Tab-separated table of C-alpha atoms and ligand atoms in Angstrom:
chain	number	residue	atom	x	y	z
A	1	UNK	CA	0.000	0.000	0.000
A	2	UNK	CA	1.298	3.421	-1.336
A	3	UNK	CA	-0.068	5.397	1.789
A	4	UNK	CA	0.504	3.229	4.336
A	5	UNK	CA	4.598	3.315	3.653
A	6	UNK	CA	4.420	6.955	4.671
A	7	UNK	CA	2.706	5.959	7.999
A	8	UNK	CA	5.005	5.962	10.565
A	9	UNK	CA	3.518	7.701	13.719
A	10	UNK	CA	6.432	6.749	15.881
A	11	UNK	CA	9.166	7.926	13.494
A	12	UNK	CA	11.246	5.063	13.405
A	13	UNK	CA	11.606	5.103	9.795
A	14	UNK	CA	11.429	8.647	8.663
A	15	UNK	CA	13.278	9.953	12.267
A	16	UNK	CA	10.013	12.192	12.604
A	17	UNK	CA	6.520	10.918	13.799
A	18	UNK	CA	5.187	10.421	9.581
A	19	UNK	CA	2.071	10.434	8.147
A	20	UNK	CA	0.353	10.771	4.749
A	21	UNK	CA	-1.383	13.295	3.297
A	22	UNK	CA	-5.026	13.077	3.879
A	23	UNK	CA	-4.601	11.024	6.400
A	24	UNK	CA	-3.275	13.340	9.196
A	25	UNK	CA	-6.578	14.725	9.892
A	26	UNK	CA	-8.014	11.893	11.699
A	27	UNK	CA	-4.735	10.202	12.556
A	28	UNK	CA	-2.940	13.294	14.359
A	29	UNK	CA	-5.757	15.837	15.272
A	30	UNK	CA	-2.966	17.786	17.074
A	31	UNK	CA	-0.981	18.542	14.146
A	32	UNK	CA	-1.163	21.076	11.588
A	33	UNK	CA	1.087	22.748	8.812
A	34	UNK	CA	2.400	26.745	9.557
A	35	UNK	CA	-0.194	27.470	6.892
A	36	UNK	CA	-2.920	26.026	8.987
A	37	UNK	CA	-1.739	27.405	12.064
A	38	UNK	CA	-1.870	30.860	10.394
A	39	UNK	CA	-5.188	30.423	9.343
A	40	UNK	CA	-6.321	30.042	13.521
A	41	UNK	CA	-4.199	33.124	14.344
A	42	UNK	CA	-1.508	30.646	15.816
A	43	UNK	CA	2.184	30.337	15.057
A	44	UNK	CA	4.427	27.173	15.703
A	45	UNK	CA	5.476	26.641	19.347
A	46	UNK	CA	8.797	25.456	18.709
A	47	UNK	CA	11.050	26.082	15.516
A	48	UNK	CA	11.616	22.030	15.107
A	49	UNK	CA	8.213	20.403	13.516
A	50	UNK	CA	6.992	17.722	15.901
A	51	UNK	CA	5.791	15.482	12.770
A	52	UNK	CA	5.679	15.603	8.829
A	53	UNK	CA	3.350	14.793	6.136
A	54	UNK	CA	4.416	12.998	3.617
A	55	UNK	CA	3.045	12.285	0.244
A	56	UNK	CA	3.899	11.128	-3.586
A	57	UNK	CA	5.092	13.877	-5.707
A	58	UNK	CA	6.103	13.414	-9.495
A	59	UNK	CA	7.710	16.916	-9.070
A	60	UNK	CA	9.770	16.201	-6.584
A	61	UNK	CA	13.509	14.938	-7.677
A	62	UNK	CA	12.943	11.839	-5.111
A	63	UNK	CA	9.755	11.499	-5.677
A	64	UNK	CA	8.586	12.152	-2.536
A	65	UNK	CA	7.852	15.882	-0.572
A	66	UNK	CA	7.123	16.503	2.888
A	67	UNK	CA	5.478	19.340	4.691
A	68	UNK	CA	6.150	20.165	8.322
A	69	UNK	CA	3.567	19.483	10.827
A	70	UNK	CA	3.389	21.285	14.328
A	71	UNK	CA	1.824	20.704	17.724
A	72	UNK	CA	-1.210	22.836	17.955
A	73	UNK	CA	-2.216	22.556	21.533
A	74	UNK	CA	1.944	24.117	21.804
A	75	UNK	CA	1.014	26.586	19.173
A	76	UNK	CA	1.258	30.302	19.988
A	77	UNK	CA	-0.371	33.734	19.239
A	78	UNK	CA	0.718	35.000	15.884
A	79	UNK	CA	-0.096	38.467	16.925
A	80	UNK	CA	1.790	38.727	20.052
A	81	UNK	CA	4.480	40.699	19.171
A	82	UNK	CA	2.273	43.056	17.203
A	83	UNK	CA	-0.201	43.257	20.564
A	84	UNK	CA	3.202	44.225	22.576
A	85	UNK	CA	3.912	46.994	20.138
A	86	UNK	CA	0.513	48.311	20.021
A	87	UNK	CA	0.455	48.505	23.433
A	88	UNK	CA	3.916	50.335	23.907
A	89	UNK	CA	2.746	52.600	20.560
A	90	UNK	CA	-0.426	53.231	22.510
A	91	UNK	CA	1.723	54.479	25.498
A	92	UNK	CA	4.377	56.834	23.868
A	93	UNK	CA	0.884	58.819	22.456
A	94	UNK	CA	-0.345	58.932	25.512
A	95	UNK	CA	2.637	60.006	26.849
A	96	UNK	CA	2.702	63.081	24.063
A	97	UNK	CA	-0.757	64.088	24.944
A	98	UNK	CA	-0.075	64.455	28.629
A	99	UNK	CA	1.031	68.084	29.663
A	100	UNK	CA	4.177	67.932	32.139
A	101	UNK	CA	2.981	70.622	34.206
A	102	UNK	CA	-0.502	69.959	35.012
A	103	UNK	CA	-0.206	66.291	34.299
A	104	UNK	CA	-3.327	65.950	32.534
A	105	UNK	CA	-4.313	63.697	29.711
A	106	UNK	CA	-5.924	65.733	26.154
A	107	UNK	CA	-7.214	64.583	23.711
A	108	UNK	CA	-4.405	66.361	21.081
A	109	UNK	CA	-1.110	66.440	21.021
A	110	UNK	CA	1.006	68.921	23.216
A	111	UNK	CA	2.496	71.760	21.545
A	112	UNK	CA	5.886	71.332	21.466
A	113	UNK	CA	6.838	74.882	20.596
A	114	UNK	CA	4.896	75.435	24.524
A	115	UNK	CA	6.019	72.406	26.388
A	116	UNK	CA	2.844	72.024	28.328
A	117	UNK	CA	-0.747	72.387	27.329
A	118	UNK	CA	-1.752	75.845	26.344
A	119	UNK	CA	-3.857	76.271	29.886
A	120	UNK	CA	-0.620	76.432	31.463
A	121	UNK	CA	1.038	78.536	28.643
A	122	UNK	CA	-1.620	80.941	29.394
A	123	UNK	CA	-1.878	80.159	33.286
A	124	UNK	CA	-5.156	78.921	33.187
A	125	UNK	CA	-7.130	75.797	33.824
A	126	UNK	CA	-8.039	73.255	30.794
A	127	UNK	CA	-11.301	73.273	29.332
A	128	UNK	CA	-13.118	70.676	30.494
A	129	UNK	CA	-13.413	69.400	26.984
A	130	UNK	CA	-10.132	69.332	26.074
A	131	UNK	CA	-9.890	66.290	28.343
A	132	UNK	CA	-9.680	62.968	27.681
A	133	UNK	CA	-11.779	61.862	30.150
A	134	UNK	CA	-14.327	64.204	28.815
A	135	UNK	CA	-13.588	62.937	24.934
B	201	ZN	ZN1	-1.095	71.692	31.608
């Protein structure tokens, strides 16, 4: 049998838990290819696949390609880096709307040509709807 020589769920042929193509589905439910990972939002846990796929291929010079499969129960947030950044992004604004006088948070951008918000340029108190709190 063609696909059963590619089954090999404990590796000792291929080195790497095997299966074939079509076949993974129901005989590793844990595993899936970076591409399907992607498509859940996930990445790979671990930069070494935990199993392969492995199918007939005329294309292939040995006739034979593989695709790496990874755990996903291991699998992690793609978009954690991106969440991280957004976060720290979200911060530095923040940071450029607060005046460093009065210490409070507007909804613009402090002037940099004043240095604080224009209430304390001019001595005053903010306008209430200048505020973030208020936006
Ligand atoms: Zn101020």
């Amino acid at each position: 049998m063609t696909t059963l020589r590619f089954l090999d769920p404990d590796g000792s042929r291929y080195g790497l838990p095997t299966y074939p193509w079509g076949m993974a589905w129901t005989t590793a439910e844990d595993m899936a290819t970076r591409k399907q990972l992607a498509a859940m939002g996930l990445r790979p846990g671990s930069t070494h696949p935990d199993a392969q796929l492995m199918w007939r291929s005329r294309r292939a010079r040995n006739g034979v390609r593989t695709a790496a499969l990874y755990r996903i129960s291991e699998a992690k947030p793609k978009d954690e880096f991106t969440a991280a950044r957004a976060r720290g992004l979200a911060a530095a604004m923040r940071a450029r709307r607060t005046c460093p006088t009065c210490r409070q948070v507007f909804v613009y951008v402090i002037p940099t040509s004043l240095g604080e918000c224009p209430a304390c340029h001019e001595g005053g108190t903010p306008e209430a709807w200048e505020l973030e709190a208020a936006a």
